[in-house]
mmCIF file of C-alpha atoms in Angstrom:
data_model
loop_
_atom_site.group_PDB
_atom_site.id
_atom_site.type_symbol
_atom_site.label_atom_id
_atom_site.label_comp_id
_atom_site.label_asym_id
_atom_site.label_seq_id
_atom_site.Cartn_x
_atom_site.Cartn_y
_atom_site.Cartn_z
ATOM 1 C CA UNK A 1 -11.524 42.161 13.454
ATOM 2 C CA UNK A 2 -10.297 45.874 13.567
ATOM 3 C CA UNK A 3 -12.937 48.336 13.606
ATOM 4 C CA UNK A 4 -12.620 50.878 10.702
ATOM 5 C CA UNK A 5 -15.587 53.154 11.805
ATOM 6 C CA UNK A 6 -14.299 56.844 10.740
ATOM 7 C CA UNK A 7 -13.529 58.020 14.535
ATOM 8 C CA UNK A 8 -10.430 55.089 14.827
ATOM 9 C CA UNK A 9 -9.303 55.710 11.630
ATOM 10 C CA UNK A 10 -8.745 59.432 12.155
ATOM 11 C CA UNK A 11 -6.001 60.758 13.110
ATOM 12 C CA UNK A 12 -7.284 63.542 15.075
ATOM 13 C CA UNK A 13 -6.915 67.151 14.060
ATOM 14 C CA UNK A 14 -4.131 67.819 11.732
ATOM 15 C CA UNK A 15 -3.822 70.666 9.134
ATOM 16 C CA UNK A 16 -4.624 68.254 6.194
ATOM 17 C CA UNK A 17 -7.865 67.687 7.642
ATOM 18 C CA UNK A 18 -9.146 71.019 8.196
ATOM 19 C CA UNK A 19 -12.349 71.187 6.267
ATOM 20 C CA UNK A 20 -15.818 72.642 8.114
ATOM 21 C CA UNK A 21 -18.704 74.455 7.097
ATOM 22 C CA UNK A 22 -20.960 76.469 9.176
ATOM 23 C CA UNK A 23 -24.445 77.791 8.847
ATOM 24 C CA UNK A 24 -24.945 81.109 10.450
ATOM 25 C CA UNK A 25 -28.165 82.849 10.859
ATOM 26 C CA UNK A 26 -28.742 86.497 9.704
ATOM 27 C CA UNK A 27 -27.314 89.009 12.383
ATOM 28 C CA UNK A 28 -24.184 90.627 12.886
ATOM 29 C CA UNK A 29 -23.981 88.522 16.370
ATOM 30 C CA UNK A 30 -23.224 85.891 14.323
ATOM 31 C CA UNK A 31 -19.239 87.264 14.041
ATOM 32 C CA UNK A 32 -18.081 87.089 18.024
ATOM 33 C CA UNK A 33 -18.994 83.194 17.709
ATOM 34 C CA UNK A 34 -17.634 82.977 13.916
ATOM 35 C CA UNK A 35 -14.536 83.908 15.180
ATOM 36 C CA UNK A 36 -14.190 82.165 18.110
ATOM 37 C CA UNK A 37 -15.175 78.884 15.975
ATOM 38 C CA UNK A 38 -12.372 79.977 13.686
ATOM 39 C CA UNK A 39 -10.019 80.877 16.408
ATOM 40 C CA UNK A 40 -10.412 77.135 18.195
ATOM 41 C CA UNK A 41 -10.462 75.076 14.791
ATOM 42 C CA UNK A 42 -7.154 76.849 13.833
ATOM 43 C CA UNK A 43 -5.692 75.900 17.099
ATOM 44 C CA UNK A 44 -7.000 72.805 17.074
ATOM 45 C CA UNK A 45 -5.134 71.811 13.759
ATOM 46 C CA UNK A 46 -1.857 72.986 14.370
ATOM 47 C CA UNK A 47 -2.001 76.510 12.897
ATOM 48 C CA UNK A 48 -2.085 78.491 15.526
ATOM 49 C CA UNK A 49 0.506 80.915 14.061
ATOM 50 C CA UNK A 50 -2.214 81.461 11.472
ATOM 51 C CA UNK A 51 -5.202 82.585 14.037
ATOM 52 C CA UNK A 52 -4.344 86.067 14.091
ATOM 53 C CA UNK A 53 -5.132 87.028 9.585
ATOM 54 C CA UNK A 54 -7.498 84.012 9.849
ATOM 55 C CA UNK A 55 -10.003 85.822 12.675
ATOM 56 C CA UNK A 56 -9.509 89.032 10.356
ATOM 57 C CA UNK A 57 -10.473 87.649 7.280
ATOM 58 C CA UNK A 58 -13.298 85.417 8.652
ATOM 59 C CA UNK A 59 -14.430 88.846 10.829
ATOM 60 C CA UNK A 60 -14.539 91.136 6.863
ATOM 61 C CA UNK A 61 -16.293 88.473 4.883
ATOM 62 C CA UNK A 62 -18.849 88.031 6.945
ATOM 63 C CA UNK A 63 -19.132 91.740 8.056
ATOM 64 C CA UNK A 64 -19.337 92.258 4.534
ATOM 65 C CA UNK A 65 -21.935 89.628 4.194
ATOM 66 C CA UNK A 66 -24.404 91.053 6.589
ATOM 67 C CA UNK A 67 -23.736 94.418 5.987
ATOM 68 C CA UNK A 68 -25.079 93.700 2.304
ATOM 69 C CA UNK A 69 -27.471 91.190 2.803
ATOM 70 C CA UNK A 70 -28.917 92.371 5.881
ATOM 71 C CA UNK A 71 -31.186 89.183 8.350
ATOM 72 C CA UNK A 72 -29.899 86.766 5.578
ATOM 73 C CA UNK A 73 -28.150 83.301 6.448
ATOM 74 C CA UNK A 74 -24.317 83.090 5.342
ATOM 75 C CA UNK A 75 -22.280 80.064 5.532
ATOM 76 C CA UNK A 76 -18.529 80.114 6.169
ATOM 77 C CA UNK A 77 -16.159 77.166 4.588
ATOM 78 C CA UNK A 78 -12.705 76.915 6.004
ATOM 79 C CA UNK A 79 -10.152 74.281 4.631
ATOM 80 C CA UNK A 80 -7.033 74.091 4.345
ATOM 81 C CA UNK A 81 -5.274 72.345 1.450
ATOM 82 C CA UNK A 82 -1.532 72.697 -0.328
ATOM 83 C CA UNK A 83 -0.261 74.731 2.357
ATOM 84 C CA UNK A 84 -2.578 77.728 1.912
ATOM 85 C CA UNK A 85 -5.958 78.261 3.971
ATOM 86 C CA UNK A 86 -9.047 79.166 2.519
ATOM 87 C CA UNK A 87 -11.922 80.596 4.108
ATOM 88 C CA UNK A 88 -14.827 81.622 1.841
ATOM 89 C CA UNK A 89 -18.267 83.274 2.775
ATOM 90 C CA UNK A 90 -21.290 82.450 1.062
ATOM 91 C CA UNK A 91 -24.411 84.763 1.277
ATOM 92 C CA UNK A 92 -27.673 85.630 -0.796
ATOM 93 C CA UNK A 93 -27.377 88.810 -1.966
ATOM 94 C CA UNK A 94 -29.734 89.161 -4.572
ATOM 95 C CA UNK A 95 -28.606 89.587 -8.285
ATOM 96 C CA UNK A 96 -29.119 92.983 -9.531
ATOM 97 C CA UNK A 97 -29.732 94.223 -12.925
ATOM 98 C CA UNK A 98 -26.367 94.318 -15.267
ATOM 99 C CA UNK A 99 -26.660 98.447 -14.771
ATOM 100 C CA UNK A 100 -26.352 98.422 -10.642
ATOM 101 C CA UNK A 101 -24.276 95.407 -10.899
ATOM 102 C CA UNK A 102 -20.852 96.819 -11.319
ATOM 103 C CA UNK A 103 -21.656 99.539 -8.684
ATOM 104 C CA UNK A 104 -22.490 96.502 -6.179
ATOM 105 C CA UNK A 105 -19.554 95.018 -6.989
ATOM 106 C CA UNK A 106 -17.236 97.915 -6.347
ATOM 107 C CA UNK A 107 -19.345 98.946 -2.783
ATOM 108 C CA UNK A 108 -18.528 95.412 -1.146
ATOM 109 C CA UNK A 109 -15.159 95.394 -2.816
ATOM 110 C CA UNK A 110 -14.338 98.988 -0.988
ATOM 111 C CA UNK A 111 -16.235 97.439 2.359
ATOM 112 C CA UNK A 112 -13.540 94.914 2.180
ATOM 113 C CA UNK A 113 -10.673 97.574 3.484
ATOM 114 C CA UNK A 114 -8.798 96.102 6.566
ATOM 115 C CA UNK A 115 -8.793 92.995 4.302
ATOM 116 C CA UNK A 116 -7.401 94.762 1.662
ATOM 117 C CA UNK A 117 -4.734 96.495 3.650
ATOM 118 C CA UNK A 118 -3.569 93.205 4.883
ATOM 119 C CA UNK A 119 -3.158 91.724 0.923
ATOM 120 C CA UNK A 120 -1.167 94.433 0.216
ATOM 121 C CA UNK A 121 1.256 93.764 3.020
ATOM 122 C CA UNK A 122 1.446 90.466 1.224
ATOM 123 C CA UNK A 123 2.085 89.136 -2.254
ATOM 124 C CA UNK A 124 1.029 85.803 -0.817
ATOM 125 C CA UNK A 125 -2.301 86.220 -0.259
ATOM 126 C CA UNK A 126 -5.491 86.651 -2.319
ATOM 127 C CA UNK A 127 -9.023 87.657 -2.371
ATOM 128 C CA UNK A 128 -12.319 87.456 -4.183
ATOM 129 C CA UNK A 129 -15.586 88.201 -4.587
ATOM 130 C CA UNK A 130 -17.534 86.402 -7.331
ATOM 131 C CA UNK A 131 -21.891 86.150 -7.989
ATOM 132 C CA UNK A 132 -23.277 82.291 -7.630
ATOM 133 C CA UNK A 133 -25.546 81.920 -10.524
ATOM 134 C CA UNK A 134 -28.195 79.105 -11.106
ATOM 135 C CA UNK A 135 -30.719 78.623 -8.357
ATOM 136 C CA UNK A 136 -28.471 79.159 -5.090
ATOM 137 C CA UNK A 137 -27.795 82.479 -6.670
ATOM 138 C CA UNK A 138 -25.919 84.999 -4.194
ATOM 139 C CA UNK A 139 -22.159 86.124 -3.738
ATOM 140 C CA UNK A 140 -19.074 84.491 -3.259
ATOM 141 C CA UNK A 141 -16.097 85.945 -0.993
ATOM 142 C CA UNK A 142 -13.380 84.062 -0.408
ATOM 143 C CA UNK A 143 -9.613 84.800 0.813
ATOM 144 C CA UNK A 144 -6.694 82.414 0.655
ATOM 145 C CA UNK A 145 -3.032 82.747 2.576
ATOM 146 C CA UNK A 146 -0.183 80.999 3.435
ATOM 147 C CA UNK A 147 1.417 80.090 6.427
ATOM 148 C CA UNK A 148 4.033 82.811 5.146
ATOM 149 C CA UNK A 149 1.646 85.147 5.002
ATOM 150 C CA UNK A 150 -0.123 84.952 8.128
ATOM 151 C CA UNK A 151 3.472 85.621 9.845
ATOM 152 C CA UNK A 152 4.357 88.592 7.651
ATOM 153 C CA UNK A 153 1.060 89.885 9.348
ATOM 154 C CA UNK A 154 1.313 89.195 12.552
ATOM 155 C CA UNK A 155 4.812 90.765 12.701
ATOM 156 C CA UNK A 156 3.373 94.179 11.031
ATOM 157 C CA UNK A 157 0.934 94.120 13.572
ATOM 158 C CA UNK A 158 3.574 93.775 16.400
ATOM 159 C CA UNK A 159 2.866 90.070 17.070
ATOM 160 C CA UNK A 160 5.708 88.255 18.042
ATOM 161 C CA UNK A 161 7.623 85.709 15.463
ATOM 162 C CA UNK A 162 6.420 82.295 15.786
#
């Protein structure tokens, strides 16, 4: 009888099955190993050529996320799915009355700058920051490329063509 336990039926790593999460305790010391983890999993799964914006963008959420929510736990999701990656940051930043709100809003947008530089080198890539109601309440960042766009920034950053 063939065994069908998960570990021989997969097919090892492959970008179609790039989907982790990972739990990271409060601390800016948390990024050096966030982006190594991101660094090997996107090797790992055949998209190396998308290391370079993925490092970035995993290195400003979370930045942003302990810069604003300060000895807090974050998770960081990366998948990828219908050729575009997706990395989102999840942190508990507390929700703030609807008159500091906005203000909030616009401080961890601005904190979000390299990031931003890098969208606008790109029409293909987006980003977002959104509040998580209900009782996990906290913020939302996420960013989303494509392979295109990962190579439109590693040429403006003098990275050779892959």
């Amino acid at each position: 009888m063939p065994d069908s336990s998960p570990a021989s039926t997969s097919t090892g790593p492959i970008p179609s099955n790039l989907d982790y999460s990972l739990g990271l305790p409060g601390g800016a010391y948390c990024l050096r190993m966030a982006r190594k983890t991101v660094d090997r999993l996107l090797r790992a799964h055949d998209l190396a050529d998308m290391v370079e914006l993925g490092v970035l963008a995993a290195s400003e959420l979370l930045a942003n996320a302990y810069l604003f929510t300060p000895g807090k736990a974050t998770n960081l999701s990366i998948r990828w799915r219908f050729g575009v990656l997706r990395l989102t940051v999840f942190d508990e930043h507390p929700r703030h009355p609807k008159a500091e709100r906005e203000a909030c809003r616009a401080q961890r947008r601005a904190a979000l700058s390299m990031l931003d530089a890098a969208l606008d080198a790109s029409d293909s890539l987006c980003c977002g920051l959104d509040e998580v109601g209900g009782p996990m309440a906290g913020n939302k960042l996420w960013v989303a490329f494509s392979r295109d766009a990962a190579r439109n920034y590693d040429r403006l950053r003098g990275g050779r063509d892959r």
